[in-house]
PDB file of C-alpha atoms in Angstrom:
ATOM      1  CA  MET A   1     -26.799  24.359 -63.749  1.00 58.00           C
ATOM      2  CA  ARG A   2     -23.397  24.062 -65.294  1.00 56.00           C
ATOM      3  CA  ALA A   3     -22.648  27.771 -64.680  1.00 84.00           C
ATOM      4  CA  LEU A   4     -22.908  27.389 -60.887  1.00 91.00           C
ATOM      5  CA  PRO A   5     -19.813  26.066 -59.079  1.00 92.00           C
ATOM      6  CA  GLU A   6     -20.453  22.438 -58.118  1.00 93.00           C
ATOM      7  CA  THR A   7     -19.467  21.524 -54.544  1.00 94.00           C
ATOM      8  CA  GLY A   8     -20.406  17.848 -54.752  1.00 94.00           C
ATOM      9  CA  GLU A   9     -22.892  15.603 -56.470  1.00 93.00           C
ATOM     10  CA  GLY A  10     -26.206  17.473 -56.645  1.00 93.00           C
ATOM     11  CA  ARG A  11     -24.781  20.491 -54.757  1.00 96.00           C
ATOM     12  CA  TRP A  12     -23.966  23.974 -56.090  1.00 96.00           C
ATOM     13  CA  ARG A  13     -22.544  27.071 -54.393  1.00 96.00           C
ATOM     14  CA  LEU A  14     -24.634  30.256 -54.424  1.00 96.00           C
ATOM     15  CA  ASP A  15     -22.832  33.564 -53.988  1.00 93.00           C
ATOM     16  CA  ARG A  16     -23.427  36.079 -51.237  1.00 92.00           C
ATOM     17  CA  HIS A  17     -26.432  38.203 -52.229  1.00 92.00           C
ATOM     18  CA  ALA A  18     -27.468  35.673 -54.887  1.00 95.00           C
ATOM     19  CA  ARG A  19     -30.984  36.276 -56.146  1.00 95.00           C
ATOM     20  CA  LEU A  20     -33.311  33.478 -57.266  1.00 96.00           C
ATOM     21  CA  VAL A  21     -36.348  34.502 -59.282  1.00 96.00           C
ATOM     22  CA  VAL A  22     -39.009  31.798 -59.086  1.00 97.00           C
ATOM     23  CA  TYR A  23     -41.914  31.747 -61.544  1.00 97.00           C
ATOM     24  CA  GLU A  24     -44.749  29.470 -60.447  1.00 92.00           C
ATOM     25  CA  ALA A  25     -46.552  27.509 -63.183  1.00 86.00           C
ATOM     26  CA  ASP A  26     -50.126  26.219 -63.011  1.00 82.00           C
ATOM     27  CA  ALA A  27     -48.827  22.638 -63.392  1.00 81.00           C
ATOM     28  CA  GLY A  28     -46.945  22.960 -60.100  1.00 82.00           C
ATOM     29  CA  ASP A  29     -43.484  23.268 -61.630  1.00 87.00           C
ATOM     30  CA  GLU A  30     -41.345  26.329 -61.084  1.00 95.00           C
ATOM     31  CA  LEU A  31     -38.880  28.071 -63.378  1.00 95.00           C
ATOM     32  CA  VAL A  32     -35.937  29.123 -61.205  1.00 96.00           C
ATOM     33  CA  THR A  33     -33.474  31.700 -62.511  1.00 95.00           C
ATOM     34  CA  VAL A  34     -30.285  32.270 -60.485  1.00 96.00           C
ATOM     35  CA  TYR A  35     -28.410  35.593 -60.552  1.00 94.00           C
ATOM     36  CA  ASP A  36     -25.032  36.009 -58.790  1.00 89.00           C
ATOM     37  CA  CYS A  37     -26.129  39.324 -57.337  1.00 79.00           C
ATOM     38  CA  GLY A  38     -29.367  41.236 -57.554  1.00 67.00           C
ATOM     39  CA  ALA A  39     -27.506  44.511 -58.177  1.00 69.00           C
ATOM     40  CA  ALA A  40     -25.199  43.179 -60.908  1.00 69.00           C
ATOM     41  CA  GLN A  41     -26.052  43.914 -64.503  1.00 78.00           C
ATOM     42  CA  LYS A  42     -25.144  40.410 -65.685  1.00 84.00           C
ATOM     43  CA  PRO A  43     -27.094  37.610 -67.335  1.00 89.00           C
ATOM     44  CA  PRO A  44     -28.315  34.768 -65.112  1.00 93.00           C
ATOM     45  CA  SER A  45     -25.830  32.173 -63.883  1.00 92.00           C
ATOM     46  CA  ALA A  46     -28.299  29.319 -64.193  1.00 94.00           C
ATOM     47  CA  GLN A  47     -31.896  28.479 -64.976  1.00 94.00           C
ATOM     48  CA  PHE A  48     -33.786  25.264 -64.282  1.00 93.00           C
ATOM     49  CA  ILE A  49     -37.266  23.816 -63.931  1.00 93.00           C
ATOM     50  CA  GLY A  50     -38.010  22.272 -60.568  1.00 93.00           C
ATOM     51  CA  ASN A  51     -39.398  23.101 -57.157  1.00 95.00           C
ATOM     52  CA  LEU A  52     -37.550  25.186 -54.579  1.00 95.00           C
ATOM     53  CA  VAL A  53     -39.120  23.618 -51.511  1.00 94.00           C
ATOM     54  CA  ARG A  54     -37.190  25.267 -48.667  1.00 96.00           C
ATOM     55  CA  VAL A  55     -34.586  27.927 -47.902  1.00 97.00           C
ATOM     56  CA  ARG A  56     -32.551  27.237 -44.751  1.00 97.00           C
ATOM     57  CA  ALA A  57     -29.961  30.005 -45.281  1.00 97.00           C
ATOM     58  CA  PRO A  58     -30.507  33.622 -44.165  1.00 97.00           C
ATOM     59  CA  HIS A  59     -32.647  35.254 -46.832  1.00 97.00           C
ATOM     60  CA  GLU A  60     -35.436  37.657 -47.742  1.00 97.00           C
ATOM     61  CA  VAL A  61     -38.495  36.822 -49.845  1.00 97.00           C
ATOM     62  CA  GLU A  62     -40.481  39.203 -52.039  1.00 97.00           C
ATOM     63  CA  ARG A  63     -43.786  38.023 -53.509  1.00 96.00           C
ATOM     64  CA  SER A  64     -44.814  38.937 -57.030  1.00 94.00           C
ATOM     65  CA  PRO A  65     -47.909  38.204 -59.132  1.00 94.00           C
ATOM     66  CA  THR A  66     -46.047  35.418 -60.961  1.00 94.00           C
ATOM     67  CA  GLY A  67     -44.076  33.880 -58.086  1.00 96.00           C
ATOM     68  CA  TYR A  68     -41.432  35.150 -55.702  1.00 97.00           C
ATOM     69  CA  VAL A  69     -37.820  36.332 -55.396  1.00 96.00           C
ATOM     70  CA  VAL A  70     -35.369  34.931 -52.833  1.00 97.00           C
ATOM     71  CA  THR A  71     -32.335  37.086 -52.003  1.00 96.00           C
ATOM     72  CA  LEU A  72     -29.652  35.359 -49.941  1.00 96.00           C
ATOM     73  CA  ARG A  73     -27.805  37.415 -47.338  1.00 95.00           C
ATOM     74  CA  GLU A  74     -24.677  35.290 -46.944  1.00 95.00           C
ATOM     75  CA  GLY A  75     -24.843  32.864 -49.855  1.00 94.00           C
ATOM     76  CA  GLY A  76     -25.668  29.207 -49.551  1.00 97.00           C
ATOM     77  CA  THR A  77     -25.660  25.815 -51.189  1.00 97.00           C
ATOM     78  CA  LEU A  78     -28.334  24.660 -53.617  1.00 97.00           C
ATOM     79  CA  VAL A  79     -28.974  20.974 -52.880  1.00 97.00           C
ATOM     80  CA  GLU A  80     -30.943  18.560 -55.036  1.00 96.00           C
ATOM     81  CA  GLN A  81     -33.348  16.639 -52.782  1.00 95.00           C
ATOM     82  CA  GLY A  82     -34.860  14.313 -55.355  1.00 88.00           C
ATOM     83  CA  GLU A  83     -36.345  14.546 -58.775  1.00 86.00           C
ATOM     84  CA  ASP A  84     -36.793  18.267 -59.452  1.00 90.00           C
ATOM     85  CA  HIS A  85     -36.855  19.232 -55.756  1.00 95.00           C
ATOM     86  CA  TYR A  86     -34.249  21.595 -54.308  1.00 96.00           C
ATOM     87  CA  VAL A  87     -33.427  23.272 -50.982  1.00 97.00           C
ATOM     88  CA  ILE A  88     -30.959  26.024 -50.135  1.00 98.00           C
ATOM     89  CA  GLU A  89     -28.788  25.346 -47.114  1.00 97.00           C
ATOM     90  CA  GLU A  90     -26.257  27.514 -45.311  1.00 95.00           C
ATOM     91  CA  GLN A  91     -22.701  27.178 -46.624  1.00 86.00           C
TER      92      GLN A  91
END
């Protein structure tokens, strides 16, 4: 996650309107791809394998056949909660 701005150890800032595309794998892992903005025509800011276990910032969720998409309304902070487990908190 070196492309995301680090705000502390195991903490990264997510922009307003950031979009996280989460692909669920049969093994229980998830592939999380982070885009700065869902409307921007830019490559992803970060990609990692782990589990997004909770979103505590204002957001919307869209389900898809392969997982789900989280769109943040006001941004947030991605926080590592343990080995391969992450939450998104309000900034």
